[in-house]
mmCIF file of C-alpha atoms in Angstrom:
data_model
loop_
_atom_site.group_PDB
_atom_site.id
_atom_site.type_symbol
_atom_site.label_atom_id
_atom_site.label_comp_id
_atom_site.label_asym_id
_atom_site.label_seq_id
_atom_site.Cartn_x
_atom_site.Cartn_y
_atom_site.Cartn_z
ATOM 1 C CA UNK A 1 -37.602 6.013 34.758
ATOM 2 C CA UNK A 2 -36.896 8.704 37.423
ATOM 3 C CA UNK A 3 -35.152 6.042 39.494
ATOM 4 C CA UNK A 4 -33.142 4.827 36.507
ATOM 5 C CA UNK A 5 -32.147 8.509 35.626
ATOM 6 C CA UNK A 6 -31.138 9.080 39.211
ATOM 7 C CA UNK A 7 -29.000 6.088 39.236
ATOM 8 C CA UNK A 8 -27.219 6.972 36.031
ATOM 9 C CA UNK A 9 -26.560 10.455 37.394
ATOM 10 C CA UNK A 10 -25.079 9.076 40.576
ATOM 11 C CA UNK A 11 -22.786 6.779 38.527
ATOM 12 C CA UNK A 12 -21.715 9.578 36.270
ATOM 13 C CA UNK A 13 -21.029 11.787 39.423
ATOM 14 C CA UNK A 14 -18.710 9.005 40.836
ATOM 15 C CA UNK A 15 -16.845 8.755 37.566
ATOM 16 C CA UNK A 16 -16.499 12.493 37.314
ATOM 17 C CA UNK A 17 -15.095 12.419 40.861
ATOM 18 C CA UNK A 18 -12.280 10.185 39.617
ATOM 19 C CA UNK A 19 -11.557 12.695 36.747
ATOM 20 C CA UNK A 20 -11.482 15.554 39.383
ATOM 21 C CA UNK A 21 -9.000 13.490 41.488
ATOM 22 C CA UNK A 22 -6.645 13.365 38.571
ATOM 23 C CA UNK A 23 -6.587 17.389 38.273
ATOM 24 C CA UNK A 24 -3.415 18.654 39.795
ATOM 25 C CA UNK A 25 -1.862 21.992 40.522
ATOM 26 C CA UNK A 26 0.300 23.585 37.851
ATOM 27 C CA UNK A 27 3.106 23.996 40.485
ATOM 28 C CA UNK A 28 5.038 21.088 41.828
ATOM 29 C CA UNK A 29 6.566 22.396 45.077
ATOM 30 C CA UNK A 30 10.401 21.880 45.239
ATOM 31 C CA UNK A 31 10.634 20.404 41.807
ATOM 32 C CA UNK A 32 10.924 23.189 39.298
ATOM 33 C CA UNK A 33 14.589 23.108 38.512
ATOM 34 C CA UNK A 34 15.995 23.439 35.046
ATOM 35 C CA UNK A 35 14.238 23.438 31.610
ATOM 36 C CA UNK A 36 14.675 22.129 28.107
ATOM 37 C CA UNK A 37 12.813 21.666 24.859
ATOM 38 C CA UNK A 38 13.088 18.545 22.467
ATOM 39 C CA UNK A 39 13.546 18.416 18.729
ATOM 40 C CA UNK A 40 10.521 19.147 16.442
ATOM 41 C CA UNK A 41 10.821 15.588 14.973
ATOM 42 C CA UNK A 42 9.976 14.221 18.477
ATOM 43 C CA UNK A 43 6.946 16.602 18.873
ATOM 44 C CA UNK A 44 5.655 15.520 15.467
ATOM 45 C CA UNK A 45 6.002 11.712 16.424
ATOM 46 C CA UNK A 46 4.163 12.483 19.645
ATOM 47 C CA UNK A 47 1.383 14.233 17.860
ATOM 48 C CA UNK A 48 0.988 11.332 15.464
ATOM 49 C CA UNK A 49 0.576 9.083 18.420
ATOM 50 C CA UNK A 50 -1.964 11.335 20.114
ATOM 51 C CA UNK A 51 -4.336 11.326 17.189
ATOM 52 C CA UNK A 52 -6.394 8.224 18.151
ATOM 53 C CA UNK A 53 -9.672 8.714 19.931
ATOM 54 C CA UNK A 54 -9.727 6.192 22.762
ATOM 55 C CA UNK A 55 -13.001 4.217 23.018
ATOM 56 C CA UNK A 56 -13.949 2.588 26.158
ATOM 57 C CA UNK A 57 -16.802 0.370 25.023
ATOM 58 C CA UNK A 58 -15.063 -2.920 24.662
ATOM 59 C CA UNK A 59 -17.455 -4.454 22.183
ATOM 60 C CA UNK A 60 -18.114 -1.446 20.012
ATOM 61 C CA UNK A 61 -15.604 -0.765 17.316
ATOM 62 C CA UNK A 62 -17.599 1.857 15.542
ATOM 63 C CA UNK A 63 -15.986 5.376 15.012
ATOM 64 C CA UNK A 64 -17.575 7.810 17.490
ATOM 65 C CA UNK A 65 -18.366 11.521 16.864
ATOM 66 C CA UNK A 66 -15.063 13.309 17.773
ATOM 67 C CA UNK A 67 -15.678 16.008 20.281
ATOM 68 C CA UNK A 68 -11.979 16.885 20.837
ATOM 69 C CA UNK A 69 -9.591 19.397 19.297
ATOM 70 C CA UNK A 70 -7.012 17.767 16.789
ATOM 71 C CA UNK A 71 -3.619 17.023 18.221
ATOM 72 C CA UNK A 72 -1.034 19.706 17.922
ATOM 73 C CA UNK A 73 2.613 18.713 17.387
ATOM 74 C CA UNK A 74 3.775 21.811 19.363
ATOM 75 C CA UNK A 75 2.306 20.366 22.619
ATOM 76 C CA UNK A 76 4.274 16.997 22.411
ATOM 77 C CA UNK A 77 7.855 18.021 23.503
ATOM 78 C CA UNK A 78 8.673 15.316 26.155
ATOM 79 C CA UNK A 79 10.239 12.096 25.031
ATOM 80 C CA UNK A 80 8.259 10.115 27.578
ATOM 81 C CA UNK A 81 5.875 8.662 28.425
ATOM 82 C CA UNK A 82 4.393 7.566 25.096
ATOM 83 C CA UNK A 83 0.703 8.123 24.183
ATOM 84 C CA UNK A 84 0.227 4.418 24.213
ATOM 85 C CA UNK A 85 1.452 4.187 27.934
ATOM 86 C CA UNK A 86 -0.774 7.039 28.929
ATOM 87 C CA UNK A 87 -3.771 5.554 27.198
ATOM 88 C CA UNK A 88 -3.123 2.227 29.005
ATOM 89 C CA UNK A 89 -2.941 4.044 32.262
ATOM 90 C CA UNK A 90 -6.168 5.831 31.776
ATOM 91 C CA UNK A 91 -7.834 2.655 30.517
ATOM 92 C CA UNK A 92 -6.871 0.960 33.744
ATOM 93 C CA UNK A 93 -8.446 3.889 35.710
ATOM 94 C CA UNK A 94 -11.543 4.619 33.534
ATOM 95 C CA UNK A 95 -12.146 1.625 31.361
ATOM 96 C CA UNK A 96 -14.993 0.328 33.532
ATOM 97 C CA UNK A 97 -17.085 3.268 32.257
ATOM 98 C CA UNK A 98 -18.179 2.377 28.714
ATOM 99 C CA UNK A 99 -19.483 5.894 28.114
ATOM 100 C CA UNK A 100 -16.069 7.779 28.683
ATOM 101 C CA UNK A 101 -13.866 8.677 25.921
ATOM 102 C CA UNK A 102 -10.640 10.713 25.907
ATOM 103 C CA UNK A 103 -7.725 12.053 23.849
ATOM 104 C CA UNK A 104 -4.297 12.887 25.039
ATOM 105 C CA UNK A 105 -3.932 16.564 24.209
ATOM 106 C CA UNK A 106 -0.265 17.160 25.243
ATOM 107 C CA UNK A 107 2.869 15.453 26.742
ATOM 108 C CA UNK A 108 5.147 18.276 27.494
ATOM 109 C CA UNK A 109 8.491 18.961 29.224
ATOM 110 C CA UNK A 110 8.659 21.028 32.351
ATOM 111 C CA UNK A 111 11.322 23.182 34.140
ATOM 112 C CA UNK A 112 11.829 20.116 36.359
ATOM 113 C CA UNK A 113 14.440 17.747 34.879
ATOM 114 C CA UNK A 114 12.740 14.602 33.636
ATOM 115 C CA UNK A 115 9.193 15.553 34.735
ATOM 116 C CA UNK A 116 6.549 15.572 32.083
ATOM 117 C CA UNK A 117 3.155 17.231 32.221
ATOM 118 C CA UNK A 118 0.303 15.298 30.551
ATOM 119 C CA UNK A 119 -2.951 16.932 29.565
ATOM 120 C CA UNK A 120 -6.046 14.908 28.658
ATOM 121 C CA UNK A 121 -9.281 15.683 27.114
ATOM 122 C CA UNK A 122 -12.179 13.813 28.587
ATOM 123 C CA UNK A 123 -15.811 13.608 27.630
ATOM 124 C CA UNK A 124 -18.914 11.301 27.760
ATOM 125 C CA UNK A 125 -20.247 9.794 24.645
ATOM 126 C CA UNK A 126 -23.073 11.762 22.993
ATOM 127 C CA UNK A 127 -23.810 14.852 20.938
ATOM 128 C CA UNK A 128 -22.725 18.089 22.588
ATOM 129 C CA UNK A 129 -21.204 16.375 25.564
ATOM 130 C CA UNK A 130 -19.112 18.811 27.540
ATOM 131 C CA UNK A 131 -15.310 18.276 27.130
ATOM 132 C CA UNK A 132 -13.350 18.533 30.419
ATOM 133 C CA UNK A 133 -9.476 18.632 30.875
ATOM 134 C CA UNK A 134 -7.367 16.864 33.376
ATOM 135 C CA UNK A 135 -3.634 16.911 33.802
ATOM 136 C CA UNK A 136 -0.930 15.253 35.818
ATOM 137 C CA UNK A 137 2.925 15.152 36.110
ATOM 138 C CA UNK A 138 4.932 12.010 35.368
ATOM 139 C CA UNK A 139 7.963 11.644 37.466
ATOM 140 C CA UNK A 140 11.468 11.044 36.247
ATOM 141 C CA UNK A 141 11.225 7.296 37.175
ATOM 142 C CA UNK A 142 8.350 6.939 34.773
ATOM 143 C CA UNK A 143 6.532 4.841 37.440
ATOM 144 C CA UNK A 144 4.700 7.535 39.364
ATOM 145 C CA UNK A 145 2.560 10.660 38.817
ATOM 146 C CA UNK A 146 1.642 13.596 40.908
ATOM 147 C CA UNK A 147 -2.236 14.011 41.179
ATOM 148 C CA UNK A 148 -4.480 16.020 43.352
ATOM 149 C CA UNK A 149 -1.707 18.618 43.684
ATOM 150 C CA UNK A 150 0.288 16.496 46.189
ATOM 151 C CA UNK A 151 -0.668 12.785 46.040
ATOM 152 C CA UNK A 152 1.751 10.416 44.252
ATOM 153 C CA UNK A 153 0.319 7.330 42.526
ATOM 154 C CA UNK A 154 1.599 4.599 40.482
ATOM 155 C CA UNK A 155 1.755 5.200 36.834
ATOM 156 C CA UNK A 156 2.264 2.882 33.750
ATOM 157 C CA UNK A 157 0.549 0.466 31.523
ATOM 158 C CA UNK A 158 -0.400 -1.692 34.392
ATOM 159 C CA UNK A 159 -0.303 0.899 37.361
ATOM 160 C CA UNK A 160 -1.821 -1.492 39.905
ATOM 161 C CA UNK A 161 0.365 -4.571 39.418
ATOM 162 C CA UNK A 162 2.956 -3.836 42.035
ATOM 163 C CA UNK A 163 0.338 -2.959 44.742
ATOM 164 C CA UNK A 164 -1.602 -6.127 43.808
ATOM 165 C CA UNK A 165 1.680 -8.149 44.433
ATOM 166 C CA UNK A 166 2.465 -6.402 47.655
ATOM 167 C CA UNK A 167 -1.174 -7.078 48.956
ATOM 168 C CA UNK A 168 -1.126 -10.739 47.957
ATOM 169 C CA UNK A 169 2.080 -11.069 49.998
ATOM 170 C CA UNK A 170 1.193 -8.824 52.993
ATOM 171 C CA UNK A 171 -2.588 -8.444 53.476
ATOM 172 C CA UNK A 172 -3.077 -10.878 56.262
ATOM 173 C CA UNK A 173 -6.249 -9.686 58.015
ATOM 174 C CA UNK A 174 -9.385 -11.874 58.486
ATOM 175 C CA UNK A 175 -10.692 -13.197 55.180
ATOM 176 C CA UNK A 176 -13.891 -14.244 53.597
ATOM 177 C CA UNK A 177 -14.631 -16.003 50.208
ATOM 178 C CA UNK A 178 -12.136 -17.610 48.060
ATOM 179 C CA UNK A 179 -8.796 -19.177 49.223
ATOM 180 C CA UNK A 180 -7.319 -17.931 46.054
ATOM 181 C CA UNK A 181 -5.805 -14.495 45.844
ATOM 182 C CA UNK A 182 -6.228 -14.035 42.148
ATOM 183 C CA UNK A 183 -9.101 -11.633 42.651
ATOM 184 C CA UNK A 184 -8.218 -9.899 45.959
ATOM 185 C CA UNK A 185 -10.313 -7.279 47.625
ATOM 186 C CA UNK A 186 -8.667 -5.681 50.626
ATOM 187 C CA UNK A 187 -10.816 -3.364 52.832
ATOM 188 C CA UNK A 188 -8.754 -0.946 54.859
ATOM 189 C CA UNK A 189 -10.981 0.023 57.779
ATOM 190 C CA UNK A 190 -11.275 1.563 61.173
ATOM 191 C CA UNK A 191 -13.670 -0.004 63.669
ATOM 192 C CA UNK A 192 -14.498 3.416 65.072
ATOM 193 C CA UNK A 193 -14.971 5.063 61.691
ATOM 194 C CA UNK A 194 -18.658 5.876 61.073
ATOM 195 C CA UNK A 195 -18.194 5.676 57.249
ATOM 196 C CA UNK A 196 -16.700 2.313 57.689
ATOM 197 C CA UNK A 197 -19.789 1.148 59.476
ATOM 198 C CA UNK A 198 -21.904 2.441 56.715
ATOM 199 C CA UNK A 199 -20.138 0.309 54.042
ATOM 200 C CA UNK A 200 -20.441 -3.148 55.848
ATOM 201 C CA UNK A 201 -23.515 -4.007 53.823
ATOM 202 C CA UNK A 202 -21.572 -3.332 50.633
ATOM 203 C CA UNK A 203 -18.766 -5.592 51.845
ATOM 204 C CA UNK A 204 -21.236 -8.306 52.656
ATOM 205 C CA UNK A 205 -22.889 -8.133 49.301
ATOM 206 C CA UNK A 206 -19.456 -8.186 47.502
ATOM 207 C CA UNK A 207 -18.786 -11.460 49.120
ATOM 208 C CA UNK A 208 -22.126 -12.847 47.656
ATOM 209 C CA UNK A 209 -21.764 -11.303 44.299
ATOM 210 C CA UNK A 210 -18.143 -12.282 43.648
ATOM 211 C CA UNK A 211 -17.655 -15.879 44.753
ATOM 212 C CA UNK A 212 -14.089 -16.025 43.324
ATOM 213 C CA UNK A 213 -13.059 -13.057 45.459
ATOM 214 C CA UNK A 214 -10.925 -13.201 48.528
ATOM 215 C CA UNK A 215 -12.164 -10.360 50.670
ATOM 216 C CA UNK A 216 -9.814 -9.289 53.495
ATOM 217 C CA UNK A 217 -10.372 -6.981 56.337
ATOM 218 C CA UNK A 218 -7.188 -4.987 56.973
ATOM 219 C CA UNK A 219 -6.958 -2.855 60.109
ATOM 220 C CA UNK A 220 -6.154 0.797 59.579
ATOM 221 C CA UNK A 221 -7.156 2.529 62.854
ATOM 222 C CA UNK A 222 -6.940 6.463 62.593
ATOM 223 C CA UNK A 223 -5.813 6.998 66.027
ATOM 224 C CA UNK A 224 -5.413 10.621 65.709
ATOM 225 C CA UNK A 225 -9.188 11.063 65.447
ATOM 226 C CA UNK A 226 -10.522 7.803 66.828
ATOM 227 C CA UNK A 227 -8.921 7.107 70.216
ATOM 228 C CA UNK A 228 -10.527 3.725 70.669
ATOM 229 C CA UNK A 229 -9.734 2.407 67.278
ATOM 230 C CA UNK A 230 -6.383 0.880 68.129
ATOM 231 C CA UNK A 231 -7.610 -1.153 71.051
ATOM 232 C CA UNK A 232 -10.628 -2.308 68.934
ATOM 233 C CA UNK A 233 -8.298 -3.410 66.175
ATOM 234 C CA UNK A 234 -5.955 -5.223 68.812
ATOM 235 C CA UNK A 235 -9.108 -7.112 70.056
ATOM 236 C CA UNK A 236 -9.985 -7.955 66.532
ATOM 237 C CA UNK A 237 -6.509 -9.337 65.937
ATOM 238 C CA UNK A 238 -6.916 -11.713 68.948
ATOM 239 C CA UNK A 239 -10.348 -12.649 67.889
ATOM 240 C CA UNK A 240 -9.266 -13.647 64.379
ATOM 241 C CA UNK A 241 -6.360 -15.666 65.820
ATOM 242 C CA UNK A 242 -8.712 -17.807 67.813
ATOM 243 C CA UNK A 243 -11.237 -18.215 64.972
ATOM 244 C CA UNK A 244 -11.108 -16.297 61.661
ATOM 245 C CA UNK A 245 -14.849 -16.453 61.096
ATOM 246 C CA UNK A 246 -15.638 -14.978 64.567
ATOM 247 C CA UNK A 247 -13.991 -11.784 63.520
ATOM 248 C CA UNK A 248 -16.815 -10.621 61.354
ATOM 249 C CA UNK A 249 -19.516 -11.003 63.987
ATOM 250 C CA UNK A 250 -17.122 -9.179 66.488
ATOM 251 C CA UNK A 251 -16.570 -6.301 63.954
ATOM 252 C CA UNK A 252 -20.220 -5.951 63.286
ATOM 253 C CA UNK A 253 -21.022 -5.853 66.943
ATOM 254 C CA UNK A 254 -18.338 -3.034 67.373
ATOM 255 C CA UNK A 255 -19.777 -1.100 64.446
ATOM 256 C CA UNK A 256 -23.270 -1.477 65.973
ATOM 257 C CA UNK A 257 -22.105 0.010 69.237
ATOM 258 C CA UNK A 258 -19.746 2.698 68.076
ATOM 259 C CA UNK A 259 -21.292 5.254 70.193
ATOM 260 C CA UNK A 260 -20.235 3.424 73.218
ATOM 261 C CA UNK A 261 -16.644 3.667 72.378
ATOM 262 C CA UNK A 262 -16.074 6.229 74.986
ATOM 263 C CA UNK A 263 -13.218 6.681 77.407
ATOM 264 C CA UNK A 264 -15.397 5.123 80.097
ATOM 265 C CA UNK A 265 -17.119 2.344 78.194
ATOM 266 C CA UNK A 266 -14.634 1.240 75.424
ATOM 267 C CA UNK A 267 -13.390 -1.833 77.242
ATOM 268 C CA UNK A 268 -16.830 -2.913 78.347
ATOM 269 C CA UNK A 269 -18.237 -2.439 74.718
ATOM 270 C CA UNK A 270 -15.348 -4.346 73.126
ATOM 271 C CA UNK A 271 -15.683 -7.311 75.547
ATOM 272 C CA UNK A 272 -19.469 -7.370 74.814
ATOM 273 C CA UNK A 273 -18.570 -7.683 71.201
ATOM 274 C CA UNK A 274 -16.302 -10.609 71.841
ATOM 275 C CA UNK A 275 -18.986 -12.327 73.927
ATOM 276 C CA UNK A 276 -21.417 -11.832 70.825
ATOM 277 C CA UNK A 277 -18.828 -13.445 68.550
ATOM 278 C CA UNK A 278 -18.759 -16.468 70.868
ATOM 279 C CA UNK A 279 -15.335 -16.120 72.430
ATOM 280 C CA UNK A 280 -14.082 -15.501 76.026
ATOM 281 C CA UNK A 281 -13.695 -11.767 76.651
ATOM 282 C CA UNK A 282 -11.039 -12.175 79.345
ATOM 283 C CA UNK A 283 -8.793 -14.160 77.044
ATOM 284 C CA UNK A 284 -9.080 -11.815 74.238
ATOM 285 C CA UNK A 285 -8.532 -8.763 76.521
ATOM 286 C CA UNK A 286 -5.333 -10.285 77.766
ATOM 287 C CA UNK A 287 -4.125 -11.098 74.344
ATOM 288 C CA UNK A 288 -4.849 -7.364 73.085
ATOM 289 C CA UNK A 289 -2.397 -6.030 75.734
ATOM 290 C CA UNK A 290 0.513 -8.064 74.498
ATOM 291 C CA UNK A 291 3.340 -6.487 72.402
ATOM 292 C CA UNK A 292 3.047 -8.911 69.623
ATOM 293 C CA UNK A 293 -0.602 -8.030 69.087
ATOM 294 C CA UNK A 294 0.257 -4.323 69.103
ATOM 295 C CA UNK A 295 3.057 -5.066 66.580
ATOM 296 C CA UNK A 296 0.485 -6.810 64.247
ATOM 297 C CA UNK A 297 -1.765 -3.713 64.501
ATOM 298 C CA UNK A 298 1.149 -1.458 63.672
ATOM 299 C CA UNK A 299 2.270 -3.626 60.821
ATOM 300 C CA UNK A 300 -1.200 -3.286 59.305
ATOM 301 C CA UNK A 301 -0.962 0.500 59.688
ATOM 302 C CA UNK A 302 2.269 0.399 57.940
ATOM 303 C CA UNK A 303 0.862 -1.689 55.145
ATOM 304 C CA UNK A 304 -1.765 0.881 54.669
ATOM 305 C CA UNK A 305 0.797 3.623 54.495
ATOM 306 C CA UNK A 306 2.994 1.729 52.051
ATOM 307 C CA UNK A 307 -0.074 1.189 49.850
ATOM 308 C CA UNK A 308 -0.826 4.845 49.693
ATOM 309 C CA UNK A 309 -4.138 4.540 51.713
ATOM 310 C CA UNK A 310 -4.897 7.889 53.338
ATOM 311 C CA UNK A 311 -8.557 7.469 54.270
ATOM 312 C CA UNK A 312 -11.242 4.917 55.354
ATOM 313 C CA UNK A 313 -12.987 3.110 54.104
ATOM 314 C CA UNK A 314 -10.775 2.223 51.258
ATOM 315 C CA UNK A 315 -11.002 -0.882 49.009
ATOM 316 C CA UNK A 316 -8.057 -2.145 46.966
ATOM 317 C CA UNK A 317 -9.317 -4.223 43.984
ATOM 318 C CA UNK A 318 -6.432 -6.176 42.717
ATOM 319 C CA UNK A 319 -4.215 -3.102 43.730
ATOM 320 C CA UNK A 320 -6.598 -0.336 42.486
ATOM 321 C CA UNK A 321 -7.515 1.864 45.461
ATOM 322 C CA UNK A 322 -11.175 2.805 45.498
ATOM 323 C CA UNK A 323 -12.592 5.126 48.182
ATOM 324 C CA UNK A 324 -15.921 3.670 49.213
ATOM 325 C CA UNK A 325 -17.679 6.656 50.579
ATOM 326 C CA UNK A 326 -20.741 7.650 48.313
ATOM 327 C CA UNK A 327 -19.651 5.169 45.472
ATOM 328 C CA UNK A 328 -22.802 3.657 43.948
ATOM 329 C CA UNK A 329 -22.676 -0.182 44.253
ATOM 330 C CA UNK A 330 -23.376 -0.802 40.587
ATOM 331 C CA UNK A 331 -20.294 1.379 39.809
ATOM 332 C CA UNK A 332 -18.156 -0.674 42.308
ATOM 333 C CA UNK A 333 -19.282 -3.917 40.718
ATOM 334 C CA UNK A 334 -18.298 -2.454 37.274
ATOM 335 C CA UNK A 335 -14.825 -1.494 38.626
ATOM 336 C CA UNK A 336 -14.336 -4.937 40.072
ATOM 337 C CA UNK A 337 -15.545 -6.858 37.014
ATOM 338 C CA UNK A 338 -13.332 -4.660 34.655
ATOM 339 C CA UNK A 339 -10.230 -5.004 36.909
ATOM 340 C CA UNK A 340 -10.711 -8.832 36.900
ATOM 341 C CA UNK A 341 -10.929 -8.769 33.119
ATOM 342 C CA UNK A 342 -7.730 -6.701 32.820
ATOM 343 C CA UNK A 343 -5.967 -9.192 35.191
ATOM 344 C CA UNK A 344 -7.361 -12.245 33.314
ATOM 345 C CA UNK A 345 -9.248 -13.706 36.266
ATOM 346 C CA UNK A 346 -12.854 -14.969 36.609
ATOM 347 C CA UNK A 347 -15.009 -13.273 39.230
ATOM 348 C CA UNK A 348 -17.478 -16.190 39.552
ATOM 349 C CA UNK A 349 -20.334 -13.739 39.244
ATOM 350 C CA UNK A 350 -23.562 -14.975 37.821
ATOM 351 C CA UNK A 351 -25.707 -13.183 35.352
ATOM 352 C CA UNK A 352 -28.316 -12.677 37.992
ATOM 353 C CA UNK A 353 -26.005 -10.412 39.869
ATOM 354 C CA UNK A 354 -25.783 -8.042 36.979
ATOM 355 C CA UNK A 355 -21.954 -8.567 36.867
ATOM 356 C CA UNK A 356 -21.390 -11.580 34.450
ATOM 357 C CA UNK A 357 -17.688 -12.436 33.716
ATOM 358 C CA UNK A 358 -16.656 -10.505 30.603
ATOM 359 C CA UNK A 359 -15.040 -12.648 27.874
ATOM 360 C CA UNK A 360 -11.545 -11.378 27.158
ATOM 361 C CA UNK A 361 -11.647 -9.096 24.246
ATOM 362 C CA UNK A 362 -8.867 -7.264 22.334
ATOM 363 C CA UNK A 363 -8.073 -3.694 23.413
ATOM 364 C CA UNK A 364 -10.476 -1.132 21.912
ATOM 365 C CA UNK A 365 -9.289 0.018 18.516
ATOM 366 C CA UNK A 366 -8.082 3.516 17.936
ATOM 367 C CA UNK A 367 -9.779 5.560 15.157
ATOM 368 C CA UNK A 368 -7.736 8.032 13.162
#
């Protein structure tokens, strides 16, 4: 029982981290220009939309105990986004957690033209569960929000769709698993990153637990803090060119000898990893020094930047970016299974993995 309790606490902590990551500063630097209010009729319509309590348990349509304050028409002054759009956005973020509930508390204008501030009440199901608030700013294009005080992320009813398409087109690193890109897991990683080393067991297990997933390793060397990472990535590009499956033994060998990636021993360490992968180290070393190889590493770095990746290890689950550090494996499986359900694809997971394919069900009902 103690182990189960600790596991649940770890999952809740990870879920609450996502809530905290949505909390933003009340000041948007450089954007506070102009102001305005909307008609009371629009506010009343917004409040009417805000009344539903959003349930996250997909197979439970029973009305819950409502822990949230009632919606107030005065707090719905912005014409967009709609409450339905906000709910769809939050469901894409949080829907994997069957115990999380929320209500949109306000969608208000701000002094910045076209920028709306959204405030949301969030709680866990259960008697006397504490209610938290989180807020974010929706940009004038209606397709992005400012979160974490500075980070801009995609917004909308299907916030991950565009990045999913981009990665299907451009994520070209070494791959394992399915040939299909319907369920695409892209790991952005740095071969000199200690945290990336720590999650390799997780990545290996994902390949086993989700047979329908295509799992791609995408180079994102953090050259400012890891001076050997770019060369290690270049070696990896050349290894994968010769033999895709050889890349993973090479990468594991590099991870295992990270302490030897020093100014004196980097080349020797990388060549030893190539040998362990069954390839000729002299051939790979010559390939790694060519401009086309360097261009490929730089293209992968650019893809990470275009995707909004700002740390490693990061996993994109059909476009949904998930930081892997300290995330319980069971929570990660829930996120992948839920995202696959949203996208209408099968994971191939069996019941024995604890992540069976969910049958497609209608969206959770709203209770007025």
